[in-house]
N, CA and C of each residue as an Amber inpcrd file, in Angstrom:
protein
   222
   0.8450000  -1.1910000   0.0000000   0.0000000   0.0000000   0.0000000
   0.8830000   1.2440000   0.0000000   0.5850000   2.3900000  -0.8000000
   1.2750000   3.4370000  -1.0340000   1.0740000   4.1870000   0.2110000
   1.9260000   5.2400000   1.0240000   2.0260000   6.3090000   1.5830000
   1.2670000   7.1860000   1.1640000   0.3910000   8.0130000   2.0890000
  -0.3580000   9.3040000   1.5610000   0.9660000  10.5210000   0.5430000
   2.0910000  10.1640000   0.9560000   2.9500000  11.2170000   0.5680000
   3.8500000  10.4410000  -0.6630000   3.3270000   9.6750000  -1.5660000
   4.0120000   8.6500000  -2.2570000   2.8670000   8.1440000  -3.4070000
   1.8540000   9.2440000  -3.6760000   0.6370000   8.6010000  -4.1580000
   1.4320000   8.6400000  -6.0950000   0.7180000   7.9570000  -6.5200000
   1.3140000   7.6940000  -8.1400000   0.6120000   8.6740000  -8.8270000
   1.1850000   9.4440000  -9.7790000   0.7860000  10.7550000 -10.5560000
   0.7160000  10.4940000 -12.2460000  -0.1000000  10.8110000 -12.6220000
   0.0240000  11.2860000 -14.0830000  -0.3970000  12.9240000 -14.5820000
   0.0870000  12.6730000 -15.7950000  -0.5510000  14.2120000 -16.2420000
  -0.6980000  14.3380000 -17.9120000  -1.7860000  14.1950000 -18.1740000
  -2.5410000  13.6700000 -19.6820000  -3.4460000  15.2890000 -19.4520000
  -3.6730000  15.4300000 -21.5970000  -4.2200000  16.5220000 -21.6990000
  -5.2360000  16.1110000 -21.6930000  -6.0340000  17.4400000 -21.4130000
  -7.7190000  17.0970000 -21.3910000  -8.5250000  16.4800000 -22.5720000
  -7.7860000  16.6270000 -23.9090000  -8.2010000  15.8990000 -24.9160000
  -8.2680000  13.8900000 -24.3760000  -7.1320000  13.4540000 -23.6870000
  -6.8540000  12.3850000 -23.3780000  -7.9050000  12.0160000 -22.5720000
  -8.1620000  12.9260000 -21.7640000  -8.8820000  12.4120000 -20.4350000
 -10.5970000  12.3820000 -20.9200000 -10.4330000  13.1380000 -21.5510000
 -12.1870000  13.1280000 -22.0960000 -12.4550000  11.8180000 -23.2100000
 -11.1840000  11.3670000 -23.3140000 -11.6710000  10.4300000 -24.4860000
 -11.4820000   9.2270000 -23.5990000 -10.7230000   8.7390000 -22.3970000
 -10.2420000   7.6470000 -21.9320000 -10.6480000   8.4940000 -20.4510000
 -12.1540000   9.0370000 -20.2920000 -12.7690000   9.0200000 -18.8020000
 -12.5870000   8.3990000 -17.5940000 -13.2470000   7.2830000 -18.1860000
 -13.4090000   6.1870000 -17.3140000 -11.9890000   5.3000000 -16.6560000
 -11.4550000   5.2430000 -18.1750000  -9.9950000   4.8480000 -17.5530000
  -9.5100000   5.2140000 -16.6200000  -9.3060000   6.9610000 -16.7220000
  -8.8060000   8.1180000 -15.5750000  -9.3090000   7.9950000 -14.2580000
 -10.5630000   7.7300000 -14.2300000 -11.8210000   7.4630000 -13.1380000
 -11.4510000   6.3010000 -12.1960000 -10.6980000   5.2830000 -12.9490000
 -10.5970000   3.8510000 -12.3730000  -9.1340000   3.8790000 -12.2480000
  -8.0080000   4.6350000 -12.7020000  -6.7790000   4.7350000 -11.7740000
  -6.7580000   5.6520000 -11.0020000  -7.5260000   6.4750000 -10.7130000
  -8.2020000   6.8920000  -9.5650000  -8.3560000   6.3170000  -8.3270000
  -9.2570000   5.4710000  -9.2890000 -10.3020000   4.6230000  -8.0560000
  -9.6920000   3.6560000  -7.1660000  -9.0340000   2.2980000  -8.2150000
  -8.4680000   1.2920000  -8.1300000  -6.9330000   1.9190000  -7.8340000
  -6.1340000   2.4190000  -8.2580000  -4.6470000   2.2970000  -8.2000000
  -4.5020000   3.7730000  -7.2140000  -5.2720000   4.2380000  -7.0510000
  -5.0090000   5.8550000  -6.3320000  -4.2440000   6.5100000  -7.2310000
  -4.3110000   6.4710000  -8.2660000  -3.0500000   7.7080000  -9.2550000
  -3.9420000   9.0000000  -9.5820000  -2.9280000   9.5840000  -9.1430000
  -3.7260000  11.2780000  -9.3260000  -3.4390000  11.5370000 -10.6050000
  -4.3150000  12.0280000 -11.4020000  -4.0110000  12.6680000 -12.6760000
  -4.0630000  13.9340000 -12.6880000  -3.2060000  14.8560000 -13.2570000
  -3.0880000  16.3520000 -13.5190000  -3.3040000  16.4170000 -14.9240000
  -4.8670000  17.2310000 -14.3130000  -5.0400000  17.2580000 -16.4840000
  -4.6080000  18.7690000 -16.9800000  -4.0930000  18.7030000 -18.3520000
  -3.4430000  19.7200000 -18.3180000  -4.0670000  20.3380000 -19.9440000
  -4.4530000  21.8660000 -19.9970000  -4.4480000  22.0180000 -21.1860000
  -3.2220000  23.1200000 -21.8400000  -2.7480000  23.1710000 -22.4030000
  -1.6590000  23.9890000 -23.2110000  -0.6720000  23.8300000 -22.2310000
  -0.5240000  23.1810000 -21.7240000   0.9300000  22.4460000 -20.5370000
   0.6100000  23.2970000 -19.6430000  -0.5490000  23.9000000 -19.0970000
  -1.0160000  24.2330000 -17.5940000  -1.7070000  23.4480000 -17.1310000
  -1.8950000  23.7490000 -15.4840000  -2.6470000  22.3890000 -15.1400000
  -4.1500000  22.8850000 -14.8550000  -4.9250000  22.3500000 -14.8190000
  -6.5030000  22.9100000 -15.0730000  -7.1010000  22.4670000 -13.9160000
  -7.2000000  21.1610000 -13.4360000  -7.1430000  19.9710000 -12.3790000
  -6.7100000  18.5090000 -11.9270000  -7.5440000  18.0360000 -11.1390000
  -6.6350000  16.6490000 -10.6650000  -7.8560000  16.1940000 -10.4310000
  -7.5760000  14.8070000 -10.9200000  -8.4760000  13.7060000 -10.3660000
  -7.8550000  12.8720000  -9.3130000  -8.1720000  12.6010000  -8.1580000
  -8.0860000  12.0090000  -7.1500000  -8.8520000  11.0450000  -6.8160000
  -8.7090000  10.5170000  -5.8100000  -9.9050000   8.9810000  -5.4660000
 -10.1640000   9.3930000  -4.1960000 -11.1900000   8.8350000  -4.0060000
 -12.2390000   9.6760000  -3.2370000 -11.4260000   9.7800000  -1.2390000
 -11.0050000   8.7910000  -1.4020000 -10.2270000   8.2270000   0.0400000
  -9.3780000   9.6300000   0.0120000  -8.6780000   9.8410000  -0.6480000
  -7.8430000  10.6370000  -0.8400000  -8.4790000  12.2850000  -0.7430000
  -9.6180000  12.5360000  -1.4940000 -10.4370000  13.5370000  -1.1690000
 -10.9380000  13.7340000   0.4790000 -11.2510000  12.8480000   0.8300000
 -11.9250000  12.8470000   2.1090000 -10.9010000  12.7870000   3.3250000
  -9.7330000  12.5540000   2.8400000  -8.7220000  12.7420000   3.9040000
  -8.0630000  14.0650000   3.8420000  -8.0930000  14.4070000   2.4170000
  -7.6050000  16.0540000   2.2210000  -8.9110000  16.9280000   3.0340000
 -10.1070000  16.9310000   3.1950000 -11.1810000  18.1320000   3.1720000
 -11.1670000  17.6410000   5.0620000 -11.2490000  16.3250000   5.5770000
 -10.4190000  16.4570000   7.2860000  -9.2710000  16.9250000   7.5060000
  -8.4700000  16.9420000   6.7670000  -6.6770000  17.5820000   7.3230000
  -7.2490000  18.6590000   6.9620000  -8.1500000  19.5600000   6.3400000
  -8.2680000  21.0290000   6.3460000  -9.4040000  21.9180000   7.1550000
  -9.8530000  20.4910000   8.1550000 -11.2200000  20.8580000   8.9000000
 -12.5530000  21.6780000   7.9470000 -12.5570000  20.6850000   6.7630000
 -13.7290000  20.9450000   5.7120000 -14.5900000  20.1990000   5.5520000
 -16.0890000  20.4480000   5.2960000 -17.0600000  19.2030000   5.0710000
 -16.7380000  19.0980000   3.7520000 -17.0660000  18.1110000   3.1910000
 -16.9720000  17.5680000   1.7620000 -17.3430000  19.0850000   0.6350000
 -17.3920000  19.2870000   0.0210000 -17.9420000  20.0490000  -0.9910000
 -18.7110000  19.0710000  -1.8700000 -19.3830000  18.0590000  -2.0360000
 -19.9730000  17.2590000  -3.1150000 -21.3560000  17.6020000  -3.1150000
 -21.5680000  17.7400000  -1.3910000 -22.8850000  17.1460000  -0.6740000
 -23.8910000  16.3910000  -1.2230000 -24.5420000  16.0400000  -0.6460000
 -25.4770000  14.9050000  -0.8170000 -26.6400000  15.1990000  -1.7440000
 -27.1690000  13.6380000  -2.6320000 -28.0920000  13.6930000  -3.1170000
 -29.5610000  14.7310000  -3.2410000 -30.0240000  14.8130000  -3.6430000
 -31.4190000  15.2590000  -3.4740000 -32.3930000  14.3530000  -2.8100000
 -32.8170000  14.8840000  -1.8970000 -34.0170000  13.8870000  -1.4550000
 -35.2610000  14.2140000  -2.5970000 -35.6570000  13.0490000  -3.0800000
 -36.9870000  13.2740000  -3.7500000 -38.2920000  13.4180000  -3.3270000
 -38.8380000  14.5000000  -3.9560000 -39.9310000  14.9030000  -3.0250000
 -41.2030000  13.9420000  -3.7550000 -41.9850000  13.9470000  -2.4690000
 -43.1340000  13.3580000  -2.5660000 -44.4950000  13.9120000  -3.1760000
């Protein structure tokens, strides 16, 4: 198991990532690799896995930013 400070990185342009989503989504998910998507060799964002999200937004004393579903009304 990787170290929080040892996590595996990539950095693919956003053309890449929009075409191979899911891929990005699932070394994410499965392998923890952060991707830095980048357009014109800046970086735009990062995909992270969620473990990894939720341990960043406690080390910064933050609630999630996702929040929750909609309850459906009756």
């Amino acid at each position: 198991m990787r170290m929080a400070d040892e996590q595996a990185s990539a950095r693919r342009p956003v053309a890449e990532v929009r075409k191979d989503f899911t891929e990005t989504v699932n070394r994410a998910h499965y392998n923890a690799t952060h991707t830095v998507v980048v357009r014109y060799e800046e970086p735009r964002a990062v995909i992270v896995d969620m473990a990894w999200y939720e341990r960043a937004c406690r080390a910064l004393g933050e609630a999630s930013r996702l929040g929750e579903p909609a309850a459906a009304e009756s």
